[in-house]
Structure formats: structure tokens, C-alpha cells
Coordinates of C-alpha atoms in Angstrom, one line a residue:
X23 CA 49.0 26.9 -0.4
X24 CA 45.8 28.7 -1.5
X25 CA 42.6 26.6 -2.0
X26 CA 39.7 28.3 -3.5
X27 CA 36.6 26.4 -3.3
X28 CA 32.6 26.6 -3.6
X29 CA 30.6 26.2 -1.1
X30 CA 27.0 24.8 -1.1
X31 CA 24.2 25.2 2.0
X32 CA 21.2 25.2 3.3
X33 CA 21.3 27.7 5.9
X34 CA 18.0 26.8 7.6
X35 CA 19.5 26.3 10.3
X36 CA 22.5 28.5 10.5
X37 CA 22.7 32.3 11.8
X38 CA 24.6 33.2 8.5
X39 CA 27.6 33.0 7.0
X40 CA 30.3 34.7 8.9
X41 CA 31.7 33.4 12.3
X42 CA 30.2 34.6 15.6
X43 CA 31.4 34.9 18.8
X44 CA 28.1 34.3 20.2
X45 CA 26.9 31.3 18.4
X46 CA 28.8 28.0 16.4
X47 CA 26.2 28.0 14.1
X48 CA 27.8 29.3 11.2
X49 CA 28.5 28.3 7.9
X50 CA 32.4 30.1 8.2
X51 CA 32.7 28.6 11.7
X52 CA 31.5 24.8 10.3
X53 CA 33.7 25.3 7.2
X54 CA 37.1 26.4 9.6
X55 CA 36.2 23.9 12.6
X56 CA 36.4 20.7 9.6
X57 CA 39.4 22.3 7.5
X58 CA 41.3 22.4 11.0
X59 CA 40.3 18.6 11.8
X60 CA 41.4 17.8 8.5
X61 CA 45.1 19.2 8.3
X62 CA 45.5 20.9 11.9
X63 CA 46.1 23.8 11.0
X64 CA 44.2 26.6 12.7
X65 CA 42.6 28.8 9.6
X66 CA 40.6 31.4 8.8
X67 CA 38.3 31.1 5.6
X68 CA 38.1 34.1 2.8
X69 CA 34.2 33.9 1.6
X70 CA 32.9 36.3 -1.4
X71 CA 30.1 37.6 0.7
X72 CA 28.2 37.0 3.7
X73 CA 24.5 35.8 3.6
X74 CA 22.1 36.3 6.3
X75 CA 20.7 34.0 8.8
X76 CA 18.3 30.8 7.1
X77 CA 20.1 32.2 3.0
X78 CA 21.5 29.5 0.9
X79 CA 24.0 28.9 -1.5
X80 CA 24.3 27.0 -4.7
X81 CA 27.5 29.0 -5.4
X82 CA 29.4 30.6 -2.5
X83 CA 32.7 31.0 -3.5
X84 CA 35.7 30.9 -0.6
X85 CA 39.3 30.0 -0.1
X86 CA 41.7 29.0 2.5
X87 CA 45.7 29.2 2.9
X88 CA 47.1 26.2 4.4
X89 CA 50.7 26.5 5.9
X90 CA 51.6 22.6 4.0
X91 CA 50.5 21.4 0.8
X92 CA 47.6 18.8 0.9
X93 CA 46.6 16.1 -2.6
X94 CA 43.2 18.7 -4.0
X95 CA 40.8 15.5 -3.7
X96 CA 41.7 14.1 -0.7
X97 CA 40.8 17.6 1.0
X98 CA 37.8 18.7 -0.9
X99 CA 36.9 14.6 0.1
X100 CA 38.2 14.5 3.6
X101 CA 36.6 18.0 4.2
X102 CA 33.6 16.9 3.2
X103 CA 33.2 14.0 5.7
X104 CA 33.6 16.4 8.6
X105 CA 31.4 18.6 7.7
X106 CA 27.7 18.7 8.6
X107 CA 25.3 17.2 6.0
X108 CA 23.7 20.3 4.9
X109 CA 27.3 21.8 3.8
X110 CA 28.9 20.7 0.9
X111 CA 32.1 21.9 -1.1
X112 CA 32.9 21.6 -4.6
X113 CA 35.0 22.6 -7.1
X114 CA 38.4 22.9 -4.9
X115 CA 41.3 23.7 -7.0
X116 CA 44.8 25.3 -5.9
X117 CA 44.9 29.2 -7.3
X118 CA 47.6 31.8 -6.9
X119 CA 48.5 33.0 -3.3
X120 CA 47.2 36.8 -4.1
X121 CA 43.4 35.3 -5.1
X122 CA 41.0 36.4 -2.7
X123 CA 37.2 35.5 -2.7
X124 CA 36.0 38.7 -1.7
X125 CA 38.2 41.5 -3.3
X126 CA 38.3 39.6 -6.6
X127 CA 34.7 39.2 -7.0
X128 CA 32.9 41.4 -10.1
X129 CA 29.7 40.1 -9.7
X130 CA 27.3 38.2 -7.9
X131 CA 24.1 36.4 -8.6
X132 CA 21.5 36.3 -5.9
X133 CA 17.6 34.6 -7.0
X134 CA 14.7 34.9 -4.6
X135 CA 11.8 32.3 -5.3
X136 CA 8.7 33.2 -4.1
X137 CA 5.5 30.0 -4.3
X138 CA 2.6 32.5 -6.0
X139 CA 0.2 29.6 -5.6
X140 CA -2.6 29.0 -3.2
X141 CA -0.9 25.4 -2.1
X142 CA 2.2 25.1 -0.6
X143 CA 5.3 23.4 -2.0
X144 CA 6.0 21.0 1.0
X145 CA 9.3 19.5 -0.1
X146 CA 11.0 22.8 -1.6
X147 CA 9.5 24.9 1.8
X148 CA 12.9 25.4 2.8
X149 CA 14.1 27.3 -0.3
X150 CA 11.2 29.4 -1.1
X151 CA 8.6 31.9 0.5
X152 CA 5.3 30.3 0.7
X153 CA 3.4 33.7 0.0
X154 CA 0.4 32.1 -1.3
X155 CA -1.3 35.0 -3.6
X156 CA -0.7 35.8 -7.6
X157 CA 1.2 39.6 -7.7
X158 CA 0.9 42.0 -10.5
X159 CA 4.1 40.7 -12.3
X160 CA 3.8 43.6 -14.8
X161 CA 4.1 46.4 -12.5
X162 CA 6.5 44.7 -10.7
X163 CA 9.2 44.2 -13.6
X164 CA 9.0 48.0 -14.2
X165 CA 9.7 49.0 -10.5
X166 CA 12.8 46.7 -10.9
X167 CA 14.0 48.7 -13.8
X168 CA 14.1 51.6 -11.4
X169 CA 16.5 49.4 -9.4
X170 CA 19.2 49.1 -11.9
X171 CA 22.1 50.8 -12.3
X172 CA 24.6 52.4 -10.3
X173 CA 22.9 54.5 -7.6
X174 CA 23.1 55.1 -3.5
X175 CA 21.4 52.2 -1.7
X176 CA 21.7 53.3 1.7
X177 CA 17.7 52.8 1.8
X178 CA 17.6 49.6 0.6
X179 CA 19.9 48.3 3.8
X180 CA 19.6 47.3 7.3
X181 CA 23.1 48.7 8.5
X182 CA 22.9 51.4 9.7
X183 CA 26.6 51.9 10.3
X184 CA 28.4 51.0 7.0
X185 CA 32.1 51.3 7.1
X186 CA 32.3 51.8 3.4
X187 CA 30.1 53.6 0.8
X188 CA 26.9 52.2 0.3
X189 CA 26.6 52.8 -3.5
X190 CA 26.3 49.7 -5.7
X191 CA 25.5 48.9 -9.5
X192 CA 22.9 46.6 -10.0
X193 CA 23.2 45.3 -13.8
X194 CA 19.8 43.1 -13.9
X195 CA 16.6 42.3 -12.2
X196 CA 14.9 39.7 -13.7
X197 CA 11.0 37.9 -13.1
X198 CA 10.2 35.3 -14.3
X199 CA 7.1 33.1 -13.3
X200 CA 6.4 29.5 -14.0
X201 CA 3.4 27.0 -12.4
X202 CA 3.4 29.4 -9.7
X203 CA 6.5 29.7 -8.8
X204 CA 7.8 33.6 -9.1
X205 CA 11.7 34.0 -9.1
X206 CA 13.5 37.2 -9.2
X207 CA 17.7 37.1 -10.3
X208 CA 19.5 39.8 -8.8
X209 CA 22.9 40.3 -11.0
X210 CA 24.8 43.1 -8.9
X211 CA 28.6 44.0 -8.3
X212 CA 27.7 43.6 -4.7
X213 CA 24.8 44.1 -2.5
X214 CA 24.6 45.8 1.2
X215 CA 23.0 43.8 3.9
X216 CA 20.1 42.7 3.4
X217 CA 19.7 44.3 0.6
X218 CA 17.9 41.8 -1.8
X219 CA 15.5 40.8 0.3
X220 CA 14.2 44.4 1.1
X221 CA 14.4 45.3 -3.0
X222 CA 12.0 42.1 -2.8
X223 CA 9.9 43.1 0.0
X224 CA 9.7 46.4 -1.8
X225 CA 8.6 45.0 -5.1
X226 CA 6.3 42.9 -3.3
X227 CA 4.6 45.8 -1.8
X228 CA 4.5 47.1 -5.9
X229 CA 2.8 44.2 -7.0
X230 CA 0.4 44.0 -4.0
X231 CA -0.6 47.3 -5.0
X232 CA 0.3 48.5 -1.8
X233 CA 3.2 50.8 -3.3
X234 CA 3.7 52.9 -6.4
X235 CA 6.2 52.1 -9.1
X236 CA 7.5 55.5 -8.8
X237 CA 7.9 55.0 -5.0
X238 CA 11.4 53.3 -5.6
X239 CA 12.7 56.4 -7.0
X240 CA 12.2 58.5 -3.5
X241 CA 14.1 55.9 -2.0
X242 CA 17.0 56.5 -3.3
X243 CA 16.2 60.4 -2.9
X244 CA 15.9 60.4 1.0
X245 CA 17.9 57.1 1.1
X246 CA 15.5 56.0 4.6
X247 CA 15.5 53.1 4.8
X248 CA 11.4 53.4 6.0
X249 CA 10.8 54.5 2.9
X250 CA 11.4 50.9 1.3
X251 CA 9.6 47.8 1.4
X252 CA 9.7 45.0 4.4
X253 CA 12.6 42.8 4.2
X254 CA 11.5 39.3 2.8
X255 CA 11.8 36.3 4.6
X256 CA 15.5 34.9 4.1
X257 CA 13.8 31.6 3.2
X258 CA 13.6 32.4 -0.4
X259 CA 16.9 33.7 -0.6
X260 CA 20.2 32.0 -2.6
X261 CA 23.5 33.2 -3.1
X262 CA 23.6 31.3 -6.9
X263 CA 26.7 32.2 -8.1
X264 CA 30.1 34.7 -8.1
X265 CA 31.8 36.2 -10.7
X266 CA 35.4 36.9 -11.0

């Protein structure tokens, strides 16, 4: 039986999504150690893509296959009691056996929220980057048309050892700010690691004034990675939804 499900978090405390040898504290390794307490089966989750340490999700999609058949509500409900308070799953519903959350995925939405304003945003601290000084939203929004497309992003990542190609399409960056609160929507068919958050730190830089607009371009001619931006806190950073 093949559950697909969506996964909510605040990963605060968490060192990211996929399981680690090293550490428990994982959103893959909470999610396997309360579906295994549920129905005893020893599983192994399927996840659309996998956020960094302290990134959220609104919209995470995974999916599971259990050896026996289990009632869809009492899982997704029983599931949800063993799990830790700051992981949720919605949505669960049985799909065919050859669905799988990564490979089926066509796009994925990723916002950053960054608090422009000079005070800081106490109860939503966990969810956005308390940066605390207005940007020049202007040049900003035409760096991030230099973004989209299809193009090499080899600069824009931290891994230096990709097993697979590092060239994406990115089909939208959006800005949008509102009583101080500045969000950028990444719509992409998939994005390296940590590859949102330096396209952020980079358009930061833009908007400081620190960076050119047509700096973005030269990243993707050398493809360094030092020619990009800082990578943005992880703070600010939610995986909102995937696209199949």
C-alpha cells in the first residue's frame, strides 16, 4: 500500500530533512521512527526534496509503502500522535504503487520572508530573517529576472560534488513587500542545495548596493560559486508547496 502524504514543520530545531546517521534530529527520521510505532513495519519515507537544517514546510510532499493495508484516517490520526508537536501530516490519501514523491515532482515552490523593518517580529521570528533595513526592491526584481530560465547553477550551490547535472529552470521569482515584510516566491523545477537561499543572499547583496544587477549574469559564466551572494539564514526559508 502506497500512502502519499504532506508534511508540515518547523524545522527550528531539526538538522534538515533527510535521515542522518549522525544525529535523530531529522524531519525523515521523526516521520519513519512514528510510522514504524504506528504499524511495525520498518519503512523508509520517499520525500520531494530535502530542506536544509532550521527550513520549513507548509507543503512537503512524501509517501510511504506499507507491507499491510491500514484505514487512511486512522494512520494520518494515529501518526500524528506520535509525532513531535512541531510535525504535522496532512492530506494522506492511498495513490498508485509506481507514485513517487521525488521523481514525479514538476515543480516546487520555495518563499523566503525577510522582516525589512527596523523592529523585530517577535512571534513570527522563527519563520523569517529579522534583517532590519529597507532594500532597493526595484533593482532587486530586475536581478531576479536574470535568474529565470533554464541555465547552469553550479554557482548558486554549496555542493560541491553533485552527482547529477546541476542545470535547473527557474520559471518565476517574485517580490513582493507589505508592512515591512519582503517575501521572495521561488517557482522552480528543482533547486540544488542551498540554492535559494544564496539566489537570496545574492539579491540581497543587489539591493544593499553592494552588487551589480549584471553581476548575476558572471555567475552563471564562471559558475564559482564565490562569485554569488552569502547564503541567507535558513530561518526565512519554506518549502510551500510541490507540483506534480
Amino acid at each position: 500500500m502506497n500512502i502519499r502524504f504532506i508534511v508540515q514543520y518547523d524545522g527550528t530545531r531539526y538538522e534538515g530533512w533527510q535521515r542522518q546517521v549522525r544525529t535523530k534530529e531529522t524531519i525523515q527520521g521523526k516521520l519513519e521512527q512514528a510510522i514504524a510505532q504506528v504499524t511495525g513495519e520498518t519503512v523508509q519515507i520517499q520525500g520531494a526534496g530535502r530542506t536544509d537544517a532550521g527550513v520549513h514546510s507548509r507543503g512537503q510532499t512524501a509517501n510511504v509503502r506499507l507491507k499491510k493495508k491500514v484505514d487512511i484516517l486512522q494512520f494520518e490520526d494515529r501518526v500524528n500522535r506520535a509525532l513531535p508537536s512541531d510535525i504535522t501530516i496532512l492530506d494522506s490519501r492511498k495513490v498508485p504503487d509506481n507514485f513517487h514523491s521525488r521523481f514525479g515532482a514538476r515543480s516546487k515552490l520555495y518563499v523566503y520572508r525577510i522582516r525589512t523593518g527596523s523592529h523585530k517580529d517577535v512571534f513570527h521570528r522563527r519563520f523569517i530573517w529579522q534583517y532590519g533595513e529597507k532594500l532597493d526592491i526595484k533593482a532587486m526584481t530586475k536581478a531576479a529576472m536574470l535568474m529565470e530560465g533554464t541555465h547552469d547553477f553550479r554557482g548558486f550551490t554549496s555542493n560541491k560534488k553533485m552527482k547529477t547535472g546541476t542545470e535547473r529552470t527557474v520559471y518565476s521569482i517574485t517580490l513582493e513587500e507589505s508592512d515591512d515584510l519582503l517575501t521572495l516566491s521561488f517557482t522552480g523545477d528543482g533547486f540544488l542545495t542551498n540554492m535559494v537561499r544564496i539566489m537570496t543572499g545574492t539579491l540581497v547583496e543587489v539591493g544593499e548596493g553592494k552588487r551589480s544587477i549584471q553581476s548575476v549574469e558572471n555567475v552563471f559564466i564562471t559558475g564559482i560559486r564565490a562569485d554569488a551572494g552569502f547564503t541567507a539564514p535558513p530561518e526565512g526559508l519554506t518549502l510551500e508547496k510541490v507540483m506534480y
